[in-house]
């Protein structure tokens, strides 16, 4: 696979690049965020490994810019910032996975291989729809009744999950795993907070609500009958 490593620490970068090449991957390296953004937008990479604390442009801003440009490259944050809030912030910015330093190369390799195996958007599925709500997966845009809805990367992913399961109940645990890649309960109200923000954007100002709370179970996206 093609991998982009955006890391300003020369020793860490050399270690990652050498290991990936030895495993048969094609690797490019950028030592600052601005150069990394340029390569990521133009390069067509399968996975980008990005440090959060970068010169010229920090990792969070870099990934937000990527998602804003419609670049769907899988992103693994690799950073010294290992708190729950740091991880949530990274995933909310548009990251797909999060690994803290120090790290074992075997785990890094396993994680990027897992990201690369995630199914790509096919030509047959470039849009999702529920009632008058439409999502363009290629343009990463959302409209309802023709009105554009501006969503943050994590809100987009949350709504995508609901739309892919339209008419069915999606539990909090499912959302933590599919949207935040948490395989444990972080004991925060992260799901509820983001769902509240999403509801305000998707339902407020429209005649009917599409996002419903199923008490004791989770959430469901469906048109009212």
mmCIF file of C-alpha atoms in Angstrom:
data_model
loop_
_atom_site.group_PDB
_atom_site.id
_atom_site.type_symbol
_atom_site.label_atom_id
_atom_site.label_comp_id
_atom_site.label_asym_id
_atom_site.label_seq_id
_atom_site.Cartn_x
_atom_site.Cartn_y
_atom_site.Cartn_z
ATOM 1 C CA UNK A 1 0.000 0.000 0.000
ATOM 2 C CA UNK A 2 1.015 3.653 -0.316
ATOM 3 C CA UNK A 3 1.689 5.248 3.059
ATOM 4 C CA UNK A 4 2.415 8.865 3.944
ATOM 5 C CA UNK A 5 4.329 9.498 7.170
ATOM 6 C CA UNK A 6 4.061 13.045 8.538
ATOM 7 C CA UNK A 7 6.463 13.188 11.465
ATOM 8 C CA UNK A 8 8.937 15.909 12.454
ATOM 9 C CA UNK A 9 11.119 13.737 14.698
ATOM 10 C CA UNK A 10 13.793 12.436 12.315
ATOM 11 C CA UNK A 11 14.617 9.318 14.339
ATOM 12 C CA UNK A 12 10.979 8.246 14.713
ATOM 13 C CA UNK A 13 10.270 8.946 11.052
ATOM 14 C CA UNK A 14 13.294 6.947 9.881
ATOM 15 C CA UNK A 15 12.263 4.010 12.090
ATOM 16 C CA UNK A 16 8.709 3.957 10.688
ATOM 17 C CA UNK A 17 9.735 4.467 7.070
ATOM 18 C CA UNK A 18 12.392 1.738 7.231
ATOM 19 C CA UNK A 19 9.976 -0.746 8.808
ATOM 20 C CA UNK A 20 7.204 -0.077 6.313
ATOM 21 C CA UNK A 21 9.520 -0.377 3.316
ATOM 22 C CA UNK A 22 10.839 -3.678 4.665
ATOM 23 C CA UNK A 23 7.249 -4.925 4.672
ATOM 24 C CA UNK A 24 6.824 -4.014 1.022
ATOM 25 C CA UNK A 25 4.998 -0.708 1.282
ATOM 26 C CA UNK A 26 5.661 2.452 -0.719
ATOM 27 C CA UNK A 27 6.361 5.277 1.713
ATOM 28 C CA UNK A 28 6.704 9.056 1.480
ATOM 29 C CA UNK A 29 7.748 11.264 4.375
ATOM 30 C CA UNK A 30 7.016 14.886 5.250
ATOM 31 C CA UNK A 31 8.725 16.631 8.171
ATOM 32 C CA UNK A 32 6.133 19.369 8.690
ATOM 33 C CA UNK A 33 2.384 19.782 8.464
ATOM 34 C CA UNK A 34 2.310 22.093 5.478
ATOM 35 C CA UNK A 35 4.393 19.773 3.309
ATOM 36 C CA UNK A 36 2.369 16.835 4.585
ATOM 37 C CA UNK A 37 -0.917 18.465 3.617
ATOM 38 C CA UNK A 38 0.375 19.147 0.104
ATOM 39 C CA UNK A 39 1.436 15.523 -0.353
ATOM 40 C CA UNK A 40 -1.747 14.107 1.193
ATOM 41 C CA UNK A 41 -4.022 16.131 -1.083
ATOM 42 C CA UNK A 42 -2.070 15.260 -4.224
ATOM 43 C CA UNK A 43 -0.725 11.795 -3.519
ATOM 44 C CA UNK A 44 -3.587 9.261 -3.432
ATOM 45 C CA UNK A 45 -2.353 7.430 -0.332
ATOM 46 C CA UNK A 46 -4.028 4.455 1.307
ATOM 47 C CA UNK A 47 -3.029 5.472 4.844
ATOM 48 C CA UNK A 48 -1.441 8.558 6.419
ATOM 49 C CA UNK A 49 0.414 8.326 9.742
ATOM 50 C CA UNK A 50 0.320 11.791 11.291
ATOM 51 C CA UNK A 51 1.887 13.267 14.414
ATOM 52 C CA UNK A 52 -0.259 15.844 16.187
ATOM 53 C CA UNK A 53 2.505 18.235 17.182
ATOM 54 C CA UNK A 54 3.984 19.340 13.862
ATOM 55 C CA UNK A 55 5.741 22.526 12.757
ATOM 56 C CA UNK A 56 4.106 24.816 10.174
ATOM 57 C CA UNK A 57 0.680 23.155 10.560
ATOM 58 C CA UNK A 58 -0.425 20.987 13.490
ATOM 59 C CA UNK A 59 -1.828 17.516 12.913
ATOM 60 C CA UNK A 60 -5.415 18.332 13.912
ATOM 61 C CA UNK A 61 -5.602 21.283 11.522
ATOM 62 C CA UNK A 62 -3.979 19.194 8.814
ATOM 63 C CA UNK A 63 -6.587 16.448 9.040
ATOM 64 C CA UNK A 64 -9.475 18.917 9.218
ATOM 65 C CA UNK A 65 -8.144 20.505 6.028
ATOM 66 C CA UNK A 66 -7.887 17.097 4.370
ATOM 67 C CA UNK A 67 -11.465 16.220 5.196
ATOM 68 C CA UNK A 68 -12.578 19.654 4.087
ATOM 69 C CA UNK A 69 -10.965 18.957 0.708
ATOM 70 C CA UNK A 70 -12.841 15.677 0.464
ATOM 71 C CA UNK A 71 -9.732 13.512 0.884
ATOM 72 C CA UNK A 72 -10.806 10.187 2.351
ATOM 73 C CA UNK A 73 -7.349 8.743 3.056
ATOM 74 C CA UNK A 74 -7.387 6.717 6.272
ATOM 75 C CA UNK A 75 -5.586 8.626 9.036
ATOM 76 C CA UNK A 76 -3.731 7.155 12.001
ATOM 77 C CA UNK A 77 -2.666 9.716 14.596
ATOM 78 C CA UNK A 78 0.673 8.788 16.199
ATOM 79 C CA UNK A 79 1.402 11.093 19.111
ATOM 80 C CA UNK A 80 2.620 11.643 22.651
ATOM 81 C CA UNK A 81 -0.805 13.035 23.596
ATOM 82 C CA UNK A 82 -2.488 9.957 25.018
ATOM 83 C CA UNK A 83 -5.363 11.147 27.197
ATOM 84 C CA UNK A 84 -8.989 10.259 26.480
ATOM 85 C CA UNK A 85 -9.764 13.886 25.625
ATOM 86 C CA UNK A 86 -6.771 13.981 23.258
ATOM 87 C CA UNK A 87 -7.948 10.836 21.512
ATOM 88 C CA UNK A 88 -11.503 12.107 21.211
ATOM 89 C CA UNK A 89 -10.215 15.395 19.810
ATOM 90 C CA UNK A 90 -8.139 13.560 17.214
ATOM 91 C CA UNK A 91 -10.997 11.338 16.111
ATOM 92 C CA UNK A 92 -13.377 14.281 16.013
ATOM 93 C CA UNK A 93 -10.959 16.102 13.707
ATOM 94 C CA UNK A 94 -11.366 13.308 11.150
ATOM 95 C CA UNK A 95 -8.822 10.708 12.269
ATOM 96 C CA UNK A 96 -9.654 7.019 11.906
ATOM 97 C CA UNK A 97 -7.380 5.575 14.582
ATOM 98 C CA UNK A 98 -5.103 6.803 17.354
ATOM 99 C CA UNK A 99 -1.850 5.309 18.678
ATOM 100 C CA UNK A 100 0.296 6.833 21.397
ATOM 101 C CA UNK A 101 4.080 6.915 21.714
ATOM 102 C CA UNK A 102 6.079 4.937 22.659
ATOM 103 C CA UNK A 103 4.678 2.241 20.397
ATOM 104 C CA UNK A 104 5.518 -1.219 19.114
ATOM 105 C CA UNK A 105 6.067 -1.313 15.366
ATOM 106 C CA UNK A 106 4.082 -4.546 15.148
ATOM 107 C CA UNK A 107 1.013 -2.771 16.525
ATOM 108 C CA UNK A 108 1.502 0.188 14.188
ATOM 109 C CA UNK A 109 1.710 -2.200 11.231
ATOM 110 C CA UNK A 110 -1.382 -4.117 12.350
ATOM 111 C CA UNK A 111 -3.375 -0.914 12.723
ATOM 112 C CA UNK A 112 -2.513 0.490 9.283
ATOM 113 C CA UNK A 113 -3.221 -2.897 7.706
ATOM 114 C CA UNK A 114 -6.633 -2.861 9.389
ATOM 115 C CA UNK A 115 -7.311 0.649 8.096
ATOM 116 C CA UNK A 116 -6.310 -0.363 4.568
ATOM 117 C CA UNK A 117 -8.746 -3.307 4.685
ATOM 118 C CA UNK A 118 -11.721 -1.079 5.342
ATOM 119 C CA UNK A 119 -13.997 -1.210 2.305
ATOM 120 C CA UNK A 120 -13.698 1.708 -0.071
ATOM 121 C CA UNK A 121 -16.728 3.594 -1.347
ATOM 122 C CA UNK A 122 -17.878 1.866 -4.512
ATOM 123 C CA UNK A 123 -19.296 3.470 -7.608
ATOM 124 C CA UNK A 124 -22.653 1.858 -6.833
ATOM 125 C CA UNK A 125 -22.840 3.541 -3.436
ATOM 126 C CA UNK A 126 -21.894 7.175 -3.574
ATOM 127 C CA UNK A 127 -24.982 8.537 -1.844
ATOM 128 C CA UNK A 128 -27.291 7.732 1.062
ATOM 129 C CA UNK A 129 -30.876 8.934 1.488
ATOM 130 C CA UNK A 130 -33.577 8.907 4.137
ATOM 131 C CA UNK A 131 -36.753 10.854 3.380
ATOM 132 C CA UNK A 132 -35.577 14.345 2.303
ATOM 133 C CA UNK A 133 -32.113 13.903 3.858
ATOM 134 C CA UNK A 134 -29.318 13.165 1.375
ATOM 135 C CA UNK A 135 -25.621 12.434 1.900
ATOM 136 C CA UNK A 136 -23.044 12.528 -0.909
ATOM 137 C CA UNK A 137 -20.210 10.214 0.165
ATOM 138 C CA UNK A 138 -17.795 11.447 -2.484
ATOM 139 C CA UNK A 139 -18.300 15.163 -1.941
ATOM 140 C CA UNK A 140 -18.832 14.566 1.798
ATOM 141 C CA UNK A 141 -21.823 16.877 1.726
ATOM 142 C CA UNK A 142 -25.274 16.670 3.322
ATOM 143 C CA UNK A 143 -28.530 18.346 2.323
ATOM 144 C CA UNK A 144 -32.055 18.210 3.640
ATOM 145 C CA UNK A 145 -34.894 19.325 1.415
ATOM 146 C CA UNK A 146 -32.246 20.945 -0.789
ATOM 147 C CA UNK A 147 -30.718 22.936 2.092
ATOM 148 C CA UNK A 148 -27.015 22.380 2.758
ATOM 149 C CA UNK A 149 -26.106 21.139 6.255
ATOM 150 C CA UNK A 150 -22.597 21.903 7.461
ATOM 151 C CA UNK A 151 -21.227 19.016 9.556
ATOM 152 C CA UNK A 152 -17.946 18.504 11.358
ATOM 153 C CA UNK A 153 -16.033 15.315 10.347
ATOM 154 C CA UNK A 154 -17.217 13.323 13.366
ATOM 155 C CA UNK A 155 -20.803 14.513 12.908
ATOM 156 C CA UNK A 156 -20.640 13.399 9.283
ATOM 157 C CA UNK A 157 -19.412 9.954 10.320
ATOM 158 C CA UNK A 158 -22.105 9.703 12.986
ATOM 159 C CA UNK A 159 -24.848 10.601 10.515
ATOM 160 C CA UNK A 160 -23.395 8.212 7.939
ATOM 161 C CA UNK A 161 -23.643 5.407 10.478
ATOM 162 C CA UNK A 162 -27.275 6.257 11.214
ATOM 163 C CA UNK A 163 -28.123 6.489 7.515
ATOM 164 C CA UNK A 164 -26.495 3.147 6.722
ATOM 165 C CA UNK A 165 -28.730 1.635 9.409
ATOM 166 C CA UNK A 166 -31.825 3.713 8.606
ATOM 167 C CA UNK A 167 -34.972 2.294 10.140
ATOM 168 C CA UNK A 168 -33.007 0.179 12.622
ATOM 169 C CA UNK A 169 -31.857 0.843 16.172
ATOM 170 C CA UNK A 170 -28.175 1.748 16.549
ATOM 171 C CA UNK A 171 -26.941 1.280 20.111
ATOM 172 C CA UNK A 172 -24.509 3.522 21.965
ATOM 173 C CA UNK A 173 -21.956 0.699 21.957
ATOM 174 C CA UNK A 174 -22.272 0.333 18.186
ATOM 175 C CA UNK A 175 -21.719 4.063 17.738
ATOM 176 C CA UNK A 176 -18.649 4.071 19.992
ATOM 177 C CA UNK A 177 -17.123 1.272 17.914
ATOM 178 C CA UNK A 178 -18.133 2.420 14.428
ATOM 179 C CA UNK A 179 -17.717 6.176 14.822
ATOM 180 C CA UNK A 180 -14.972 6.538 17.436
ATOM 181 C CA UNK A 181 -13.314 3.104 17.123
ATOM 182 C CA UNK A 182 -13.654 2.672 20.894
ATOM 183 C CA UNK A 183 -13.886 -0.966 21.935
ATOM 184 C CA UNK A 184 -14.514 0.106 25.499
ATOM 185 C CA UNK A 185 -16.786 2.608 27.211
ATOM 186 C CA UNK A 186 -14.798 5.810 27.915
ATOM 187 C CA UNK A 187 -17.383 6.736 30.574
ATOM 188 C CA UNK A 188 -18.112 10.087 28.973
ATOM 189 C CA UNK A 189 -21.197 11.566 27.341
ATOM 190 C CA UNK A 190 -19.391 11.788 23.983
ATOM 191 C CA UNK A 191 -22.181 10.046 22.053
ATOM 192 C CA UNK A 192 -24.957 12.083 23.637
ATOM 193 C CA UNK A 193 -23.115 15.373 23.097
ATOM 194 C CA UNK A 194 -22.458 14.722 19.421
ATOM 195 C CA UNK A 195 -25.955 13.391 18.851
ATOM 196 C CA UNK A 196 -27.422 16.556 20.352
ATOM 197 C CA UNK A 197 -25.330 18.700 18.000
ATOM 198 C CA UNK A 198 -26.251 16.533 15.033
ATOM 199 C CA UNK A 199 -29.943 16.738 15.835
ATOM 200 C CA UNK A 200 -29.771 20.505 16.028
ATOM 201 C CA UNK A 201 -28.383 20.607 12.495
ATOM 202 C CA UNK A 202 -30.437 17.837 10.882
ATOM 203 C CA UNK A 203 -33.861 18.323 12.498
ATOM 204 C CA UNK A 204 -34.114 21.894 13.759
ATOM 205 C CA UNK A 205 -36.162 24.082 11.436
ATOM 206 C CA UNK A 206 -37.764 21.199 9.548
ATOM 207 C CA UNK A 207 -41.347 19.952 9.790
ATOM 208 C CA UNK A 208 -40.493 16.474 11.017
ATOM 209 C CA UNK A 209 -37.731 14.865 13.058
ATOM 210 C CA UNK A 210 -35.617 12.099 11.549
ATOM 211 C CA UNK A 211 -33.325 11.244 14.492
ATOM 212 C CA UNK A 212 -35.178 9.427 17.262
ATOM 213 C CA UNK A 213 -34.047 8.279 20.701
ATOM 214 C CA UNK A 214 -35.087 4.725 21.511
ATOM 215 C CA UNK A 215 -35.145 4.816 25.295
ATOM 216 C CA UNK A 216 -32.868 2.225 26.840
ATOM 217 C CA UNK A 217 -31.630 1.062 23.436
ATOM 218 C CA UNK A 218 -30.034 3.782 21.341
ATOM 219 C CA UNK A 219 -30.981 5.861 18.309
ATOM 220 C CA UNK A 220 -32.768 5.390 15.014
ATOM 221 C CA UNK A 221 -32.918 7.447 11.840
ATOM 222 C CA UNK A 222 -36.309 7.155 10.191
ATOM 223 C CA UNK A 223 -39.065 9.221 8.684
ATOM 224 C CA UNK A 224 -42.170 9.597 10.799
ATOM 225 C CA UNK A 225 -45.053 7.502 9.498
#
